[in-house]
Structure formats: C-alpha cells, structure tokens
C-alpha cells in the first residue's frame, strides 16, 4: 500500500463484530482500490453480495459456530481472550468490542472459561449474532488458496491485511468468520457452494458499513514491541 498515512491506519484497524447498515452496498471505490493490490500467485478473492447467498453463508456460519463452541478447548481459549471491559490485559478482546456491557461481558467470560456442560442458550445466541452479522453485511469476502500450505496461508494473510487496511481507511468494518475455515465439513460445503473444489477457502470475512463505532482491542506499547524482555 503506497499510502503515507498507513501507520496511522494500522493503529486504527479493528475487527467489527456487529451488524451493518443494510442499505449501503459495497462501494465501487473500494473494489477499484482492492483490484490495484498485487495478489500473490495461487490466491483468489471473491466477494459475495447477493442476499440469498449471504443468507446461506450466514446459516453455514451459525452451524459452524455451534460446533466449535461445543469444543471445550476452543471455549477456554476464547474465554482467555474475551475478557471484561475493565481488564488491564493486553492482546485481548474486551466485551465492549462485541457490543457487551460490563455485566454481560463478565458473564460471557465466566461462561467460556468454566469446564463441564456448556449453556446451550448461550451457544445459540453466540451463533445467531454471527449469522445476523453475515446477512446484514454488504458482502462476504473469501480468500482461497491453490496450495493448502503454510506459505500460502502467510501469503493469503499478507494480502488480506492490505484489504483490511484499505477498508479501515474507507471507514468500512470487517469481521472475521473463522469457524467456516476451522470446521472442515463447513469448509468443504463452502467449496461446493463456490464451485471451486480445487481451492481451499482460507480466510472468510464479512464487510460493510458499521452501525456502531466500537472500540478496538488493546494494543501493546512500542516499548513492549521492541523490547519484549
């Protein structure tokens, strides 16, 4: 990205985990800018904008979320990162970045880190919120790789970072849909839906005009970054 303000954009970049303004489609200016970014070999980017397909993808995401949230290891890892709004920890996701108030954020955190049977109502609510975010988005973006290898994952991630920074600069919100990638059966269903059986969806995200201006997660300081010890 040839942008003198790119460092400021990197500081502002955040994941948007709410609903979008459904009356605003993906801007052509954004598409034109993305098309100018050099794409690594063996990587394909698609934007799904039609409502019927977004509804299907939203339902796939909902079921995938329900599956991964039942995995206690995943829940505990998520609970370590989804913390209360008054937490002083860094590299975490306070509840307010999900639109949660102080009491709700703490309740969700405690539910995630506990062992044993998980609250089914909570799991359903968690998945429905993700589904609604997909359906209300201007588009679902999918980055697929030809070779399912660590190097391709890195290349896809670097390419996606350029897309995300471009979106942030244009006040567009992006939310990651990781469950669709982590759940092998849903990843396979996505490949069938996209009619590209020879490529693997590696990054799935929703994008649109946010309804709220939510805070970003805490950042580590420059001193910690350059002097970790």
Coordinates of N, CA and C in Angstrom, one line a residue:
X1 N 0.8 -1.2 0.0 CA 0.0 0.0 0.0 C 0.9 1.2 0.0
X2 N 0.8 2.1 -1.1 CA 1.5 3.3 -1.2 C 0.8 4.4 -0.5
X3 N 0.8 4.5 0.8 CA 0.0 5.5 1.5 C 0.8 6.0 2.7
X4 N 1.1 7.3 2.7 CA 1.9 7.9 3.7 C 1.2 7.8 5.1
X5 N -0.1 7.6 5.2 CA -0.8 7.5 6.4 C -1.0 6.1 6.9
X6 N -0.3 5.1 6.3 CA -0.6 3.7 6.5 C -0.3 3.3 8.0
X7 N 0.7 4.0 8.6 CA 1.0 3.6 10.0 C -0.2 4.0 10.9
X8 N -0.8 5.2 10.7 CA -2.0 5.6 11.5 C -3.1 4.6 11.2
X9 N -3.3 4.2 10.0 CA -4.4 3.3 9.7 C -4.2 1.9 10.4
X10 N -2.9 1.5 10.5 CA -2.6 0.3 11.2 C -3.0 0.4 12.7
X11 N -2.8 1.6 13.3 CA -3.2 1.8 14.7 C -4.7 1.8 14.9
X12 N -5.4 2.2 13.9 CA -6.9 2.3 14.0 C -7.6 1.0 13.6
X13 N -6.9 0.1 12.9 CA -7.6 -1.1 12.4 C -8.2 -1.9 13.5
X14 N -9.4 -2.4 13.3 CA -10.1 -3.2 14.3 C -11.0 -4.2 13.7
X15 N -11.4 -5.2 14.4 CA -12.4 -6.2 13.9 C -13.7 -5.6 14.4
X16 N -14.7 -5.6 13.4 CA -16.0 -5.1 13.7 C -16.9 -6.4 13.9
X17 N -17.6 -6.5 15.1 CA -18.3 -7.7 15.4 C -19.8 -7.4 15.5
X18 N -20.3 -6.4 14.9 CA -21.7 -6.1 15.0 C -22.4 -6.2 13.7
X19 N -23.6 -5.6 13.6 CA -24.4 -5.6 12.4 C -24.0 -4.4 11.5
X20 N -24.5 -4.5 10.3 CA -24.1 -3.4 9.3 C -25.4 -2.7 8.8
X21 N -25.1 -1.6 8.2 CA -26.2 -0.8 7.5 C -26.5 -1.5 6.2
X22 N -27.7 -2.2 6.2 CA -28.0 -3.0 5.0 C -28.4 -2.2 3.8
X23 N -28.6 -0.9 4.0 CA -29.0 0.0 2.8 C -27.8 0.4 2.0
X24 N -26.6 0.1 2.5 CA -25.4 0.6 1.8 C -24.6 -0.6 1.2
X25 N -24.5 -0.7 -0.1 CA -23.8 -1.8 -0.8 C -22.3 -1.5 -0.7
X26 N -21.5 -2.5 -1.1 CA -20.0 -2.3 -1.1 C -19.7 -1.2 -2.2
X27 N -18.9 -0.3 -1.8 CA -18.6 0.9 -2.7 C -17.7 0.5 -3.8
X28 N -17.9 1.0 -5.0 CA -17.1 0.7 -6.2 C -15.7 1.2 -6.0
X29 N -15.6 2.3 -5.2 CA -14.2 2.9 -4.9 C -13.4 1.9 -4.2
X30 N -14.0 1.1 -3.2 CA -13.3 0.1 -2.5 C -12.8 -1.0 -3.4
X31 N -13.7 -1.5 -4.3 CA -13.4 -2.6 -5.2 C -12.3 -2.2 -6.1
X32 N -12.4 -1.0 -6.7 CA -11.3 -0.5 -7.6 C -10.0 -0.4 -6.9
X33 N -10.0 0.0 -5.6 CA -8.7 0.1 -4.9 C -8.1 -1.3 -4.6
X34 N -9.0 -2.2 -4.2 CA -8.6 -3.6 -4.0 C -8.0 -4.2 -5.2
X35 N -8.6 -3.9 -6.4 CA -8.1 -4.5 -7.6 C -6.7 -4.1 -8.0
X36 N -6.2 -3.0 -7.4 CA -4.9 -2.5 -7.7 C -3.8 -3.1 -6.8
X37 N -4.3 -3.8 -5.7 CA -3.3 -4.5 -4.8 C -2.8 -5.8 -5.5
X38 N -1.5 -5.9 -5.5 CA -0.9 -7.1 -6.1 C -1.3 -8.4 -5.4
X39 N -1.9 -9.3 -6.1 CA -2.3 -10.6 -5.5 C -1.3 -11.7 -5.7
X40 N -0.9 -12.4 -4.6 CA 0.1 -13.5 -4.8 C -0.4 -14.6 -5.7
X41 N 0.5 -15.3 -6.3 CA 0.1 -16.4 -7.2 C -0.6 -17.4 -6.4
X42 N -1.6 -18.1 -7.1 CA -2.3 -19.2 -6.4 C -3.4 -18.8 -5.4
X43 N -3.7 -17.5 -5.4 CA -4.7 -17.0 -4.5 C -5.9 -16.3 -5.2
X44 N -7.1 -16.5 -4.8 CA -8.3 -16.0 -5.4 C -9.1 -15.3 -4.4
X45 N -9.6 -14.1 -4.7 CA -10.5 -13.3 -3.9 C -11.9 -13.2 -4.5
X46 N -12.9 -13.5 -3.7 CA -14.3 -13.4 -4.2 C -15.1 -12.5 -3.2
X47 N -16.0 -11.8 -3.7 CA -17.0 -11.1 -2.9 C -18.4 -11.6 -3.2
X48 N -19.1 -12.0 -2.2 CA -20.5 -12.5 -2.4 C -21.4 -11.4 -1.9
X49 N -22.2 -10.8 -2.8 CA -23.0 -9.6 -2.4 C -24.5 -9.9 -2.5
X50 N -24.9 -11.0 -3.2 CA -26.4 -11.2 -3.3 C -27.0 -11.8 -2.0
X51 N -28.2 -11.3 -1.7 CA -28.8 -11.6 -0.4 C -29.0 -13.1 -0.2
X52 N -29.6 -13.8 -1.2 CA -29.8 -15.3 -1.0 C -28.6 -16.1 -0.6
X53 N -27.5 -15.8 -1.2 CA -26.2 -16.5 -0.9 C -25.7 -16.1 0.5
X54 N -25.8 -14.8 0.8 CA -25.4 -14.3 2.1 C -26.2 -15.0 3.2
X55 N -27.5 -15.3 3.0 CA -28.3 -16.0 3.9 C -27.8 -17.4 4.1
X56 N -27.5 -18.0 3.0 CA -27.0 -19.4 3.1 C -25.6 -19.4 3.9
X57 N -24.7 -18.5 3.5 CA -23.4 -18.4 4.2 C -23.6 -18.1 5.7
X58 N -24.6 -17.2 6.0 CA -24.9 -16.9 7.4 C -25.4 -18.2 8.2
X59 N -26.2 -19.0 7.5 CA -26.6 -20.2 8.2 C -25.5 -21.2 8.4
X60 N -24.6 -21.3 7.4 CA -23.4 -22.1 7.5 C -22.5 -21.7 8.6
X61 N -22.4 -20.4 8.7 CA -21.6 -19.8 9.8 C -22.2 -20.1 11.2
X62 N -23.5 -20.0 11.2 CA -24.2 -20.3 12.5 C -24.0 -21.7 13.0
X63 N -24.1 -22.6 12.1 CA -23.9 -24.1 12.4 C -22.5 -24.3 12.8
X64 N -21.5 -23.7 12.0 CA -20.1 -23.9 12.3 C -19.8 -23.3 13.7
X65 N -20.4 -22.2 14.0 CA -20.1 -21.6 15.4 C -20.6 -22.6 16.5
X66 N -21.8 -23.1 16.2 CA -22.4 -24.0 17.2 C -21.5 -25.2 17.5
X67 N -20.8 -25.7 16.4 CA -19.9 -26.9 16.5 C -18.7 -26.5 17.3
X68 N -18.0 -25.4 16.9 CA -16.7 -25.1 17.5 C -16.9 -24.6 19.0
X69 N -18.1 -24.0 19.3 CA -18.3 -23.5 20.7 C -18.5 -24.7 21.7
X70 N -18.9 -25.9 21.1 CA -19.0 -27.0 22.0 C -17.7 -27.7 22.3
X71 N -16.6 -27.3 21.7 CA -15.3 -27.8 22.0 C -14.7 -27.1 23.2
X72 N -14.6 -27.8 24.3 CA -14.1 -27.1 25.5 C -12.8 -26.4 25.4
X73 N -11.9 -27.0 24.6 CA -10.6 -26.4 24.4 C -10.7 -25.0 23.7
X74 N -11.6 -25.0 22.6 CA -11.8 -23.7 21.9 C -12.5 -22.7 22.8
X75 N -13.5 -23.1 23.6 CA -14.2 -22.2 24.6 C -13.2 -21.6 25.5
X76 N -12.3 -22.4 26.1 CA -11.4 -21.9 27.1 C -10.4 -20.9 26.4
X77 N -10.0 -21.2 25.2 CA -9.0 -20.3 24.5 C -9.8 -19.0 24.2
X78 N -11.0 -19.1 23.8 CA -11.8 -17.9 23.5 C -12.0 -17.1 24.8
X79 N -12.3 -17.8 25.9 CA -12.5 -17.1 27.2 C -11.3 -16.4 27.7
X80 N -10.1 -16.9 27.4 CA -8.9 -16.3 27.8 C -8.7 -14.9 27.1
X81 N -9.3 -14.8 25.9 CA -9.2 -13.6 25.2 C -10.4 -12.6 25.3
X82 N -11.6 -13.2 25.4 CA -12.8 -12.4 25.6 C -12.9 -12.1 27.1
X83 N -12.6 -10.8 27.4 CA -12.5 -10.5 28.9 C -13.4 -9.4 29.2
X84 N -13.5 -9.0 30.5 CA -14.3 -8.0 31.0 C -13.9 -6.6 30.4
X85 N -14.8 -5.7 30.4 CA -14.5 -4.3 29.9 C -13.4 -3.6 30.7
X86 N -13.3 -3.9 32.0 CA -12.3 -3.2 32.8 C -11.0 -3.9 32.9
X87 N -10.8 -4.9 32.1 CA -9.5 -5.7 32.1 C -8.3 -4.8 31.7
X88 N -7.2 -5.0 32.4 CA -6.0 -4.2 32.1 C -5.0 -5.1 31.2
X89 N -5.5 -6.3 30.8 CA -4.7 -7.1 30.0 C -4.6 -6.6 28.6
X90 N -3.5 -7.0 27.9 CA -3.3 -6.6 26.5 C -3.4 -7.8 25.6
X91 N -3.6 -7.5 24.3 CA -3.8 -8.6 23.3 C -5.0 -9.5 23.7
X92 N -6.0 -8.8 24.1 CA -7.3 -9.5 24.4 C -8.4 -8.7 23.7
X93 N -9.7 -9.3 23.9 CA -10.8 -8.7 23.3 C -11.9 -8.3 24.4
X94 N -11.9 -7.1 24.8 CA -12.9 -6.7 25.9 C -14.3 -6.9 25.3
X95 N -15.2 -7.1 26.2 CA -16.6 -7.4 25.8 C -17.2 -6.3 25.0
X96 N -16.8 -5.0 25.3 CA -17.4 -3.9 24.5 C -17.0 -3.9 23.0
X97 N -16.0 -4.6 22.6 CA -15.8 -4.8 21.2 C -16.8 -5.7 20.5
X98 N -17.5 -6.4 21.4 CA -18.6 -7.3 20.9 C -20.0 -6.6 21.1
X99 N -19.9 -5.4 21.7 CA -21.2 -4.7 22.0 C -21.8 -5.1 23.3
X100 N -21.0 -5.7 24.2 CA -21.4 -6.1 25.5 C -21.2 -5.1 26.6
X101 N -22.2 -4.9 27.5 CA -22.0 -4.1 28.6 C -21.1 -4.8 29.7
X102 N -20.8 -4.1 30.8 CA -19.9 -4.6 31.8 C -20.4 -5.9 32.3
X103 N -21.6 -6.0 32.8 CA -22.1 -7.2 33.4 C -22.2 -8.4 32.4
X104 N -22.6 -8.1 31.2 CA -22.7 -9.1 30.2 C -21.4 -9.7 29.8
X105 N -20.4 -8.8 29.7 CA -19.1 -9.2 29.3 C -18.5 -10.1 30.3
X106 N -18.6 -9.8 31.6 CA -18.1 -10.7 32.6 C -18.8 -12.0 32.6
X107 N -20.1 -12.0 32.4 CA -20.9 -13.3 32.4 C -20.4 -14.2 31.3
X108 N -20.2 -13.6 30.1 CA -19.8 -14.4 28.9 C -18.4 -14.9 29.2
X109 N -17.5 -14.1 29.7 CA -16.1 -14.6 30.0 C -16.2 -15.8 31.0
X110 N -16.9 -15.7 32.1 CA -17.0 -16.7 33.1 C -17.6 -18.0 32.5
X111 N -18.6 -17.8 31.6 CA -19.2 -19.0 31.0 C -18.3 -19.7 30.1
X112 N -17.4 -19.0 29.4 CA -16.5 -19.6 28.5 C -15.3 -20.4 29.2
X113 N -14.9 -19.9 30.3 CA -13.7 -20.5 30.9 C -14.1 -21.6 31.9
X114 N -15.4 -21.8 32.2 CA -15.8 -22.9 33.1 C -15.7 -24.2 32.3
X115 N -15.5 -25.3 33.1 CA -15.4 -26.6 32.5 C -16.8 -27.3 32.7
X116 N -17.0 -28.4 31.9 CA -18.2 -29.1 32.0 C -19.2 -28.7 30.9
X117 N -20.5 -29.0 31.2 CA -21.5 -28.8 30.2 C -21.7 -27.3 29.9
X118 N -21.8 -26.9 28.6 CA -21.9 -25.5 28.3 C -23.4 -25.1 28.1
X119 N -23.7 -23.9 28.4 CA -25.0 -23.3 28.3 C -25.5 -23.3 26.9
X120 N -26.5 -24.1 26.5 CA -27.0 -24.2 25.2 C -27.6 -23.0 24.6
X121 N -28.3 -22.2 25.5 CA -28.9 -20.9 25.1 C -27.8 -19.9 24.7
X122 N -26.7 -19.9 25.5 CA -25.6 -19.0 25.2 C -25.0 -19.4 23.8
X123 N -24.8 -20.7 23.6 CA -24.2 -21.1 22.4 C -25.0 -20.7 21.2
X124 N -26.4 -20.8 21.3 CA -27.3 -20.5 20.3 C -27.2 -19.0 20.0
X125 N -27.2 -18.2 21.1 CA -27.2 -16.7 20.9 C -25.9 -16.3 20.3
X126 N -24.8 -16.9 20.7 CA -23.5 -16.5 20.1 C -23.5 -16.8 18.6
X127 N -24.1 -17.9 18.2 CA -24.1 -18.3 16.8 C -25.0 -17.4 16.0
X128 N -26.2 -17.0 16.6 CA -27.2 -16.2 15.9 C -26.6 -14.8 15.6
X129 N -25.9 -14.3 16.5 CA -25.3 -12.9 16.3 C -24.3 -13.0 15.2
X130 N -23.5 -14.0 15.0 CA -22.6 -14.1 13.9 C -23.4 -14.2 12.6
X131 N -24.5 -15.0 12.6 CA -25.3 -15.2 11.4 C -25.9 -13.9 11.0
X132 N -26.4 -13.1 11.9 CA -27.0 -11.8 11.6 C -26.0 -10.8 11.0
X133 N -24.8 -10.9 11.5 CA -23.7 -10.1 11.0 C -23.4 -10.4 9.6
X134 N -23.4 -11.6 9.2 CA -23.2 -12.1 7.8 C -24.3 -11.6 6.9
X135 N -25.5 -11.8 7.3 CA -26.7 -11.4 6.5 C -26.8 -9.9 6.3
X136 N -26.4 -9.1 7.3 CA -26.6 -7.7 7.2 C -25.4 -7.0 6.5
X137 N -24.3 -7.8 6.3 CA -23.1 -7.2 5.6 C -23.4 -6.8 4.2
X138 N -22.5 -5.9 3.7 CA -22.6 -5.5 2.3 C -22.1 -6.7 1.4
X139 N -21.1 -7.5 1.9 CA -20.6 -8.6 1.2 C -19.8 -9.5 2.1
X140 N -19.7 -10.8 1.7 CA -18.8 -11.7 2.3 C -17.6 -11.9 1.4
X141 N -16.4 -11.7 2.0 CA -15.2 -11.9 1.2 C -14.6 -13.2 1.5
X142 N -14.1 -13.9 0.5 CA -13.5 -15.2 0.6 C -12.1 -15.2 -0.1
X143 N -11.1 -15.5 0.6 CA -9.8 -15.7 0.0 C -9.4 -17.2 0.0
X144 N -9.2 -17.7 -1.2 CA -8.9 -19.1 -1.3 C -7.5 -19.3 -1.9
X145 N -6.9 -20.5 -1.5 CA -5.5 -20.8 -1.9 C -5.5 -22.0 -2.8
X146 N -4.6 -22.1 -3.8 CA -4.5 -23.2 -4.6 C -3.8 -24.4 -3.9
X147 N -2.7 -24.0 -3.1 CA -1.9 -25.0 -2.4 C -2.2 -24.7 -0.9
X148 N -2.7 -25.7 -0.2 CA -3.0 -25.6 1.2 C -1.8 -25.9 2.0
X149 N -0.9 -24.8 2.1 CA 0.4 -24.9 2.7 C 0.7 -23.7 3.6
X150 N 1.6 -23.8 4.6 CA 1.9 -22.7 5.4 C 2.3 -21.5 4.7
X151 N 3.1 -21.6 3.6 CA 3.5 -20.4 2.8 C 2.3 -19.8 2.2
X152 N 1.3 -20.6 1.7 CA 0.1 -20.0 1.1 C -0.7 -19.3 2.1
X153 N -0.8 -19.8 3.4 CA -1.5 -19.2 4.4 C -0.9 -17.8 4.7
X154 N 0.4 -17.7 4.8 CA 1.1 -16.5 5.1 C 0.8 -15.5 3.9
X155 N 0.9 -15.9 2.7 CA 0.7 -15.1 1.6 C -0.8 -14.5 1.6
X156 N -1.7 -15.4 1.9 CA -3.1 -15.0 2.0 C -3.3 -14.0 3.1
X157 N -2.6 -14.2 4.2 CA -2.7 -13.3 5.3 C -2.2 -11.9 5.0
X158 N -1.1 -11.8 4.3 CA -0.5 -10.6 4.0 C -1.4 -9.8 3.0
X159 N -1.9 -10.6 2.1 CA -2.8 -10.0 1.1 C -4.1 -9.4 1.8
X160 N -4.6 -10.2 2.7 CA -5.8 -9.8 3.5 C -5.5 -8.6 4.3
X161 N -4.3 -8.5 4.9 CA -4.0 -7.3 5.7 C -4.1 -6.0 4.8
X162 N -3.7 -6.1 3.6 CA -3.8 -4.9 2.7 C -5.3 -4.6 2.4
X163 N -6.1 -5.6 2.3 CA -7.5 -5.4 2.1 C -8.1 -4.8 3.3
X164 N -7.8 -5.3 4.5 CA -8.3 -4.8 5.7 C -7.9 -3.3 6.0
X165 N -6.7 -3.0 5.7 CA -6.2 -1.6 5.9 C -6.9 -0.7 5.0
X166 N -7.2 -1.1 3.7 CA -7.9 -0.3 2.8 C -9.3 -0.1 3.3
X167 N -10.0 -1.1 3.8 CA -11.3 -1.0 4.3 C -11.4 0.0 5.5
X168 N -10.4 -0.2 6.4 CA -10.3 0.7 7.6 C -10.2 2.2 7.2
X169 N -9.4 2.4 6.2 CA -9.2 3.8 5.7 C -10.5 4.4 5.1
X170 N -11.3 3.5 4.6 CA -12.6 4.0 4.0 C -13.8 3.8 4.9
X171 N -13.5 3.6 6.2 CA -14.5 3.5 7.3 C -15.4 2.3 7.1
X172 N -14.9 1.3 6.5 CA -15.7 0.0 6.4 C -15.3 -0.9 7.5
X173 N -16.2 -1.7 8.0 CA -15.9 -2.6 9.1 C -15.8 -4.1 8.6
X174 N -14.8 -4.8 9.1 CA -14.5 -6.2 8.7 C -14.6 -7.0 9.9
X175 N -15.3 -8.2 9.8 CA -15.4 -9.2 10.9 C -14.9 -10.5 10.3
X176 N -14.1 -11.2 11.1 CA -13.5 -12.5 10.6 C -14.5 -13.6 10.9
X177 N -14.7 -14.5 10.0 CA -15.6 -15.7 10.1 C -14.7 -17.0 10.2
X178 N -14.0 -17.1 11.3 CA -13.0 -18.2 11.4 C -13.6 -19.6 11.5
X179 N -14.8 -19.7 12.0 CA -15.4 -21.1 12.2 C -15.6 -21.8 10.8
X180 N -15.9 -21.0 9.8 CA -16.1 -21.6 8.5 C -14.8 -22.2 7.9
X181 N -13.7 -21.7 8.4 CA -12.4 -22.2 8.0 C -11.9 -23.4 8.9
X182 N -12.2 -23.2 10.2 CA -11.7 -24.2 11.1 C -12.5 -25.5 11.1
X183 N -13.8 -25.4 10.7 CA -14.7 -26.6 10.6 C -14.5 -27.2 9.2
X184 N -13.9 -28.4 9.2 CA -13.6 -29.0 7.9 C -14.8 -29.3 7.0
X185 N -15.9 -29.7 7.7 CA -17.1 -30.0 6.9 C -17.7 -28.8 6.3
X186 N -17.7 -27.7 7.1 CA -18.2 -26.4 6.5 C -17.3 -25.8 5.5
X187 N -16.0 -26.0 5.6 CA -15.1 -25.6 4.6 C -15.4 -26.3 3.3
X188 N -15.6 -27.6 3.4 CA -15.9 -28.4 2.2 C -17.3 -27.9 1.6
X189 N -18.3 -27.7 2.4 CA -19.5 -27.2 1.9 C -19.4 -25.8 1.2
X190 N -18.5 -25.0 1.7 CA -18.2 -23.7 1.1 C -17.6 -23.8 -0.2
X191 N -16.7 -24.8 -0.3 CA -16.0 -25.1 -1.6 C -17.0 -25.5 -2.7
X192 N -18.0 -26.3 -2.3 CA -19.0 -26.8 -3.2 C -19.9 -25.6 -3.6
X193 N -20.3 -24.8 -2.6 CA -21.1 -23.6 -2.9 C -20.4 -22.6 -3.9
X194 N -19.1 -22.5 -3.8 CA -18.3 -21.6 -4.6 C -18.0 -22.2 -5.9
X195 N -18.2 -23.5 -6.1 CA -17.9 -24.3 -7.3 C -16.4 -24.2 -7.6
X196 N -15.6 -24.3 -6.6 CA -14.1 -24.3 -6.7 C -13.5 -25.4 -5.9
X197 N -13.7 -26.6 -6.3 CA -13.2 -27.8 -5.5 C -11.7 -27.9 -5.4
X198 N -11.0 -27.2 -6.3 CA -9.6 -27.4 -6.3 C -8.9 -26.3 -5.5
X199 N -9.6 -25.4 -4.8 CA -9.0 -24.4 -4.0 C -9.6 -24.5 -2.6
X200 N -8.9 -24.1 -1.6 CA -9.4 -24.1 -0.2 C -9.6 -22.7 0.3
X201 N -10.9 -22.4 0.8 CA -11.1 -21.2 1.4 C -10.3 -21.1 2.7
X202 N -9.5 -20.0 2.8 CA -8.5 -19.9 3.9 C -8.8 -18.7 4.8
X203 N -9.4 -17.7 4.2 CA -9.9 -16.5 5.0 C -11.3 -16.1 4.6
X204 N -12.2 -16.1 5.5 CA -13.6 -15.7 5.2 C -13.9 -14.5 6.1
X205 N -14.5 -13.5 5.5 CA -14.8 -12.3 6.3 C -16.0 -11.6 5.8
X206 N -16.6 -10.8 6.7 CA -17.8 -10.0 6.2 C -17.3 -8.6 6.3
X207 N -17.9 -7.7 5.4 CA -17.5 -6.4 5.3 C -18.8 -5.5 5.0
X208 N -18.8 -4.3 5.5 CA -19.9 -3.4 5.3 C -19.7 -2.1 6.1
X209 N -20.8 -1.3 6.1 CA -20.8 0.0 6.8 C -21.3 -0.3 8.2
X210 N -20.5 -0.1 9.3 CA -20.9 -0.4 10.6 C -22.0 0.5 11.1
X211 N -22.9 -0.1 12.0 CA -23.9 0.7 12.6 C -23.4 1.4 13.8
X212 N -22.3 0.9 14.4 CA -21.8 1.5 15.6 C -20.3 1.8 15.5
X213 N -19.8 2.7 16.3 CA -18.3 2.9 16.3 C -17.8 2.3 17.6
X214 N -17.5 1.0 17.5 CA -17.0 0.3 18.7 C -15.5 0.5 18.9
X215 N -15.0 0.3 20.1 CA -13.6 0.5 20.4 C -12.8 -0.7 19.8
X216 N -11.5 -0.4 19.6 CA -10.6 -1.6 19.2 C -10.0 -2.2 20.4
X217 N -9.5 -3.4 20.2 CA -8.9 -4.2 21.3 C -7.6 -3.5 21.8
X218 N -7.2 -3.7 23.0 CA -5.9 -3.1 23.5 C -4.7 -3.4 22.6
X219 N -3.8 -2.5 22.5 CA -2.6 -2.7 21.8 C -1.4 -2.7 22.8
X220 N -0.4 -3.4 22.4 CA 0.8 -3.4 23.3 C 1.6 -2.1 22.9
X221 N 2.4 -1.6 23.8 CA 3.1 -0.4 23.6 C 4.3 -0.6 22.7
X222 N 4.8 0.5 22.1 CA 6.0 0.3 21.3 C 7.2 -0.2 22.1
X223 N 7.3 0.2 23.4 CA 8.4 -0.3 24.2 C 8.3 -1.8 24.4
X224 N 7.1 -2.3 24.6 CA 7.0 -3.8 24.7 C 7.2 -4.5 23.4
X225 N 6.9 -3.8 22.3 CA 7.1 -4.4 21.0 C 8.5 -4.6 20.6
X226 N 9.3 -3.5 20.9 CA 10.7 -3.5 20.5 C 11.6 -4.0 21.6
X227 N 11.1 -4.1 22.9 CA 11.9 -4.6 24.0 C 11.1 -5.6 24.8
X228 N 10.8 -6.8 24.2 CA 9.9 -7.7 24.8 C 10.4 -8.3 26.1
X229 N 11.7 -8.2 26.4 CA 12.2 -8.8 27.6 C 12.6 -7.7 28.6

